[in-house]
Short mmCIF file of C-alpha atoms in Angstrom, two decimals:
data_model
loop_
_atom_site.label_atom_id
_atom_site.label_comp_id
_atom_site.label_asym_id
_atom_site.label_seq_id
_atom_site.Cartn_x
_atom_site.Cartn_y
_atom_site.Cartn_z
CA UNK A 1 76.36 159.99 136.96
CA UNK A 2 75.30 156.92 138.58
CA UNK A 3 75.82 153.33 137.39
CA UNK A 4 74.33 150.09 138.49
CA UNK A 5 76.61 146.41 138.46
CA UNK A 6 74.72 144.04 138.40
CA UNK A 7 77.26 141.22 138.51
CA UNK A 8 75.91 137.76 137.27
CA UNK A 9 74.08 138.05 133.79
CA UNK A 10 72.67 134.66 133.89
CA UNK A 11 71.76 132.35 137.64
CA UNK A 12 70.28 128.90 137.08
CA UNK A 13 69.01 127.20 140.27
CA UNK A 14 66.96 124.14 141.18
CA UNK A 15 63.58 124.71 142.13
CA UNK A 16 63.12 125.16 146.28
CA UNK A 17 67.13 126.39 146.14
CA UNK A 18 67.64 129.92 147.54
CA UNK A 19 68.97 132.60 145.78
CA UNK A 20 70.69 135.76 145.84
CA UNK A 21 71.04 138.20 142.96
CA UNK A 22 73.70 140.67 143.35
CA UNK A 23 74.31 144.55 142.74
CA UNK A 24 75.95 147.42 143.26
CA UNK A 25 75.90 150.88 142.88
CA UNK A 26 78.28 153.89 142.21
CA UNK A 27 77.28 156.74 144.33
CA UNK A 28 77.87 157.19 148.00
CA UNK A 29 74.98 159.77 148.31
CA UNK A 30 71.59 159.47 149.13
CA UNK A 31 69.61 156.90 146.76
CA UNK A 32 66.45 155.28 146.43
CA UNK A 33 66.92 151.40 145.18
CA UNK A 34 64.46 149.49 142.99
CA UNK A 35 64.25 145.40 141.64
CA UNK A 36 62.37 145.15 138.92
CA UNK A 37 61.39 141.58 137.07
CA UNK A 38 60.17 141.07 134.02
CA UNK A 39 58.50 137.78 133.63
CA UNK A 40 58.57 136.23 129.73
CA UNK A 41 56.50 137.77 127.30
CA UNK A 42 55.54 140.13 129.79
CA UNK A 43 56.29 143.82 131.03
CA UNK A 44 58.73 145.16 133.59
CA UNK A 45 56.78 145.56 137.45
CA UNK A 46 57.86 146.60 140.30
CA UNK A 47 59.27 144.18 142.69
CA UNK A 48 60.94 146.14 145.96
CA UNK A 49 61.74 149.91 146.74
CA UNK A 50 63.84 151.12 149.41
CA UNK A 51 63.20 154.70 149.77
CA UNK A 52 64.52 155.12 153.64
CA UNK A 53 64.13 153.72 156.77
CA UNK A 54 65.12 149.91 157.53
CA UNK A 55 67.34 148.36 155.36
CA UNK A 56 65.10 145.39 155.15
CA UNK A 57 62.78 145.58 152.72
CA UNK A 58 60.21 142.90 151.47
CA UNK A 59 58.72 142.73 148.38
CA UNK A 60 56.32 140.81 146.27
CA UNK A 61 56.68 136.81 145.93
CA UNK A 62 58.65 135.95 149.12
CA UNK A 63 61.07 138.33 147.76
CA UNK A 64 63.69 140.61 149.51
CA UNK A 65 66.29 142.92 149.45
CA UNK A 66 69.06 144.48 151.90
CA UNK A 67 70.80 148.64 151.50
CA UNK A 68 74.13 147.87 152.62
CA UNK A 69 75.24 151.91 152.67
CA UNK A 70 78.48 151.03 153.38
CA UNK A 71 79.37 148.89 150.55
CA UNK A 72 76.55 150.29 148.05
CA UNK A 73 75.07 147.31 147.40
CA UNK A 74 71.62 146.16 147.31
CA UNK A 75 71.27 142.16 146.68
CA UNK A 76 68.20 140.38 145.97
CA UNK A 77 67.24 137.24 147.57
CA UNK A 78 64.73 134.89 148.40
CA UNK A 79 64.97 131.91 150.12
CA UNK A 80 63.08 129.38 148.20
CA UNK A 81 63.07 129.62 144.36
CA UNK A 82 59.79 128.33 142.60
CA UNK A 83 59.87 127.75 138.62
CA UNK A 84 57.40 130.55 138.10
CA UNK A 85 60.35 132.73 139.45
CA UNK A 86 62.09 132.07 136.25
CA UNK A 87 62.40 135.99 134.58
CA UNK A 88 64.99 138.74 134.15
CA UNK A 89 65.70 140.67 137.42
CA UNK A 90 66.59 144.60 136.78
CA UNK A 91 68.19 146.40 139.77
CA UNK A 92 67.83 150.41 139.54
CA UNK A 93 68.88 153.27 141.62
CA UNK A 94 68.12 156.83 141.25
CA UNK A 95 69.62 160.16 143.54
CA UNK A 96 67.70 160.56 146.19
CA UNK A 97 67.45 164.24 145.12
CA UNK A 98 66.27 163.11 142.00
CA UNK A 99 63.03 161.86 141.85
CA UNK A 100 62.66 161.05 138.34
CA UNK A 101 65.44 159.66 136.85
CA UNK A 102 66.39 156.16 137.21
CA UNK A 103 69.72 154.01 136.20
CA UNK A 104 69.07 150.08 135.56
CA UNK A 105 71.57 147.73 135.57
CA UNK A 106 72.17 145.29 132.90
CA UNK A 107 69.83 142.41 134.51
CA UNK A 108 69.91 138.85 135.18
CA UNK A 109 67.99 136.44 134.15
CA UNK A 110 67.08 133.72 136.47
CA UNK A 111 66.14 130.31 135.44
CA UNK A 112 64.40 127.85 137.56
CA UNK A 113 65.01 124.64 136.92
CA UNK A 114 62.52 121.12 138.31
CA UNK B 1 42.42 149.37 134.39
CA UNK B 2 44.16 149.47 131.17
CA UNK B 3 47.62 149.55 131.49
CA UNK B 4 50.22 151.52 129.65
CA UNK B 5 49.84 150.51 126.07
CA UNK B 6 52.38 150.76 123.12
CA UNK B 7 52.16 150.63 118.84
CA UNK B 8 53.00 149.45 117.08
CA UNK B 9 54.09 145.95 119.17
CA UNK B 10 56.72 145.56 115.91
CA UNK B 11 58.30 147.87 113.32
CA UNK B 12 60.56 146.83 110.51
CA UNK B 13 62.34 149.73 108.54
CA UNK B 14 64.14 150.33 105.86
CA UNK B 15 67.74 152.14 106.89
CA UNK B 16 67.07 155.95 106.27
CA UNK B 17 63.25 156.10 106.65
CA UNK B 18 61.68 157.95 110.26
CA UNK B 19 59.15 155.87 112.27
CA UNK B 20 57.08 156.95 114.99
CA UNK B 21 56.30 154.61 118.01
CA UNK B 22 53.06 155.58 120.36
CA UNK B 23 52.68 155.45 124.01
CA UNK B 24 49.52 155.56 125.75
CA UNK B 25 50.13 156.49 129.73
CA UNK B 26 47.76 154.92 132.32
CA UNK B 27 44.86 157.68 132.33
CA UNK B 28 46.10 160.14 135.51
CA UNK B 29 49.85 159.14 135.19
CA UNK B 30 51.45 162.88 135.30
CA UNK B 31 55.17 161.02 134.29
CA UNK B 32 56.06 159.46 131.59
CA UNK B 33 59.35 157.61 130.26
CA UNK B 34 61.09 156.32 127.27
CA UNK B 35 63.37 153.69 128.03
CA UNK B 36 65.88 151.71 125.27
CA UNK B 37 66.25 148.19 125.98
CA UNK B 38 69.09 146.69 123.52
CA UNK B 39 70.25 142.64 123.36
CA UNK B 40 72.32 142.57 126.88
CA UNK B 41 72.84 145.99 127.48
CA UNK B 42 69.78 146.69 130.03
CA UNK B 43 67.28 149.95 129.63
CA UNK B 44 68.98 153.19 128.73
CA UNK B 45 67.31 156.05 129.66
CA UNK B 46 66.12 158.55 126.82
CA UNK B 47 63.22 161.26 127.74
CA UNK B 48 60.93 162.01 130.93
CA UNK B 49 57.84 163.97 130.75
CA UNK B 50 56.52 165.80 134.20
CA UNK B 51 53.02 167.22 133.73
CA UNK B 52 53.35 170.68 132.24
CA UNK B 53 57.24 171.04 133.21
CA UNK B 54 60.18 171.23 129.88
CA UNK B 55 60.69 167.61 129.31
CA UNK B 56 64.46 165.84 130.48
CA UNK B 57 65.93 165.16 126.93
CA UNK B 58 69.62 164.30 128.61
CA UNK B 59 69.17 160.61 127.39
CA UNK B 60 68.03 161.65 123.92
CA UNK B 61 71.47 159.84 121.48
CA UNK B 62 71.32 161.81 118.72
CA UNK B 63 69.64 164.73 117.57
CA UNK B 64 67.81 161.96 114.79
CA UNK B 65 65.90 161.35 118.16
CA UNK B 66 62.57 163.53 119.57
CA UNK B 67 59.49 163.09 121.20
CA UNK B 68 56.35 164.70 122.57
CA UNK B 69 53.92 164.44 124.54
CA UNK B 70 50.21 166.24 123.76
CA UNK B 71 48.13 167.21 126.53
CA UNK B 72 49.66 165.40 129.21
CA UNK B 73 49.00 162.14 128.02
CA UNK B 74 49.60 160.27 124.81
CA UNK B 75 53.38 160.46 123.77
CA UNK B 76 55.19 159.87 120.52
CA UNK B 77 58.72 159.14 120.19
CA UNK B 78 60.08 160.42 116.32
CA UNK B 79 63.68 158.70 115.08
CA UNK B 80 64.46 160.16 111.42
CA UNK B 81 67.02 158.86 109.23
CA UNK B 82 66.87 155.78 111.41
CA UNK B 83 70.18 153.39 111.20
CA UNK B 84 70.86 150.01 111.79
CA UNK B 85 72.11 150.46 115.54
CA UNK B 86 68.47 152.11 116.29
CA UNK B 87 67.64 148.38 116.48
CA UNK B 88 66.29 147.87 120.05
CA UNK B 89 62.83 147.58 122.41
CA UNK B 90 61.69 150.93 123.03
CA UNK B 91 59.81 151.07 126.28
CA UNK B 92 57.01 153.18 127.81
CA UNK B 93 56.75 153.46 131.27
CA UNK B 94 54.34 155.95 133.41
CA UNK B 95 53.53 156.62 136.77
CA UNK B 96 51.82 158.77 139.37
CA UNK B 97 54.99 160.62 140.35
CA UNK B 98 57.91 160.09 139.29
CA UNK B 99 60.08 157.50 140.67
CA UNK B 100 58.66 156.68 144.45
CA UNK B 101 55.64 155.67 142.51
CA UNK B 102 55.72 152.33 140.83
CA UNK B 103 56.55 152.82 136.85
CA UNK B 104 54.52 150.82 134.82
CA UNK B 105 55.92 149.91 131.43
CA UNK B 106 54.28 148.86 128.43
CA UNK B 107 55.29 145.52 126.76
CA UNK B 108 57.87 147.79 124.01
CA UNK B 109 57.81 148.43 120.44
CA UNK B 110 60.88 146.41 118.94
CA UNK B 111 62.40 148.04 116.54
CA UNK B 112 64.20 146.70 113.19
CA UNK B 113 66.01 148.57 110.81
CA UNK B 114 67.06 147.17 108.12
#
C-alpha cells in the first residue's frame, strides 16, 4: 500500500521568503501526485497534479512542484511567500493504475508571517 | 455552481448512539469519497462510490461503519454504536472521474462523541 511523508508538520516563513514543502512517497511504480491546500475555515482544492509528462508542473498561486522518480519525492515550492499563503498543504499520491484511490500525507501547515 | 455540501456542519453524541452525516455531490459528479480527517493524523481514506459500480469499502474501520449512496448522488455515511475515538472531520469529496479530475470536498461534518 502506498504511504505519503510529508516531513515538516509545521513551516513558518516571513512574508516575500521562498519556500519549499517537502514529501515523499513509498512506491517505485507508476503514480500520479497531487498538493492540495486548505486555506482556514475553508475546504480542501486542488493545487497541482502531475499525471505524466514533464516533471515540472505549475500550479495555482505562483505555486510549483517537481517528480523526482528517482528519489520519490515530490516537493512543493514557491518562490515568494505572501500572507494569504498561510494554510495547511496536503501532498497525495495514488497508483497510476488506480484511478480512484488516493493516499494523503499528514500535511503542513504553513504560516506566513509580516 | 453549488459546491459539494455536507450536514450536519457539527454533531455531538452521546457514546453508544448511531449518527448519520449527509453528503450532497456537485450535480454530474459520477465519484464520490469519504475521507476521515483526525487532529494531526491527515485524511484517511474510508469509501469511494463509481457511478453504478460495487462501492470500495477497503477503508471502512470497523464494521460499526457503512454508507450509501442513492441514485448516484446524495450519500450517507451510518456509524452505530459510535465511540469516543469516532471523534474526527468526516469529509465529502466528489468529482467528475475519479482521481485525474479535481476532488472537491465539502467543508466536513466534525464529529464529537461524547
Amino acid at each position: 500500500a502506498q504511504s505519503v511523508t510529508q516531513l515538516d508538520s509545521q513551516v513558518p516563513v516571513f512574508e516575500e521568503a521562498p519556500v519549499e514543502l517537502r514529501c515523499n512517497y513509498s512506491s517505485s511504480v507508476s503514480v500520479y501526485l497531487f498538493w492540495y491546500v486548505q486555506y482556514p475555515n475553508q475546504g480542501l482544492q486542488l493545487l497541482l497534479k502531475y499525471l505524466s509528462g514533464s516533471t515540472l508542473v505549475k500550479g495555482i498561486n505562483g505555486f510549483e512542484a517537481e517528480f523526482n522518480k528517482s528519489q520519490t519525492s515530490f516537493h512543493l515550492r514557491k518562490p515568494s511567500v505572501h500572507i494569504s499563503d498561510t494554510a495547511e498543504y496536503f501532498c497525495a499520491v495514488s497508483d497510476g493504475g488506480s484511478n480512484y484511490k488516493l493516499t494523503f500525507g499528514k500535511g503542513t501547515l504553513l504560516t506566513v508571517n509580516p | 455552481g453549488a459546491g459539494v455540501s455536507q450536514s450536519p456542519s457539527n454533531k455531538v453524541t452521546e457514546k453508544g448512539k448511531d449518527v448519520e452525516l449527509r453528503c450532497d455531490p456537485i450535480s454530474g459528479h459520477t465519484a464520490l469519497y469519504w475521507y476521515r480527517q483526525s487532529l494531526g493524523q491527515g485524511l484517511e481514506f474510508l469509501i469511494y462510490f463509481q457511478g453504478n459500480s460495487a462501492p470500495d469499502k477497503s477503508g471502512l474501520p470497523s464494521d460499526r461503519f457503512s454508507a450509501e449512496r442513492t441514485g448516484g448522488s446524495v450519500s450517507t455515511l451510518t456509524i452505530q454504536r459510535t465511540q469516543q475515538e469516532d471523534s474526527a472531520v468526516y469529509l465529502c469529496a466528489s468529482s467528475l472521474e475519479g482521481v485525474v479530475s479535481p476532488l472537491h470536498f465539502g467543508n466536513g461534518t466534525r464529529l464529537t462523541v461524547t
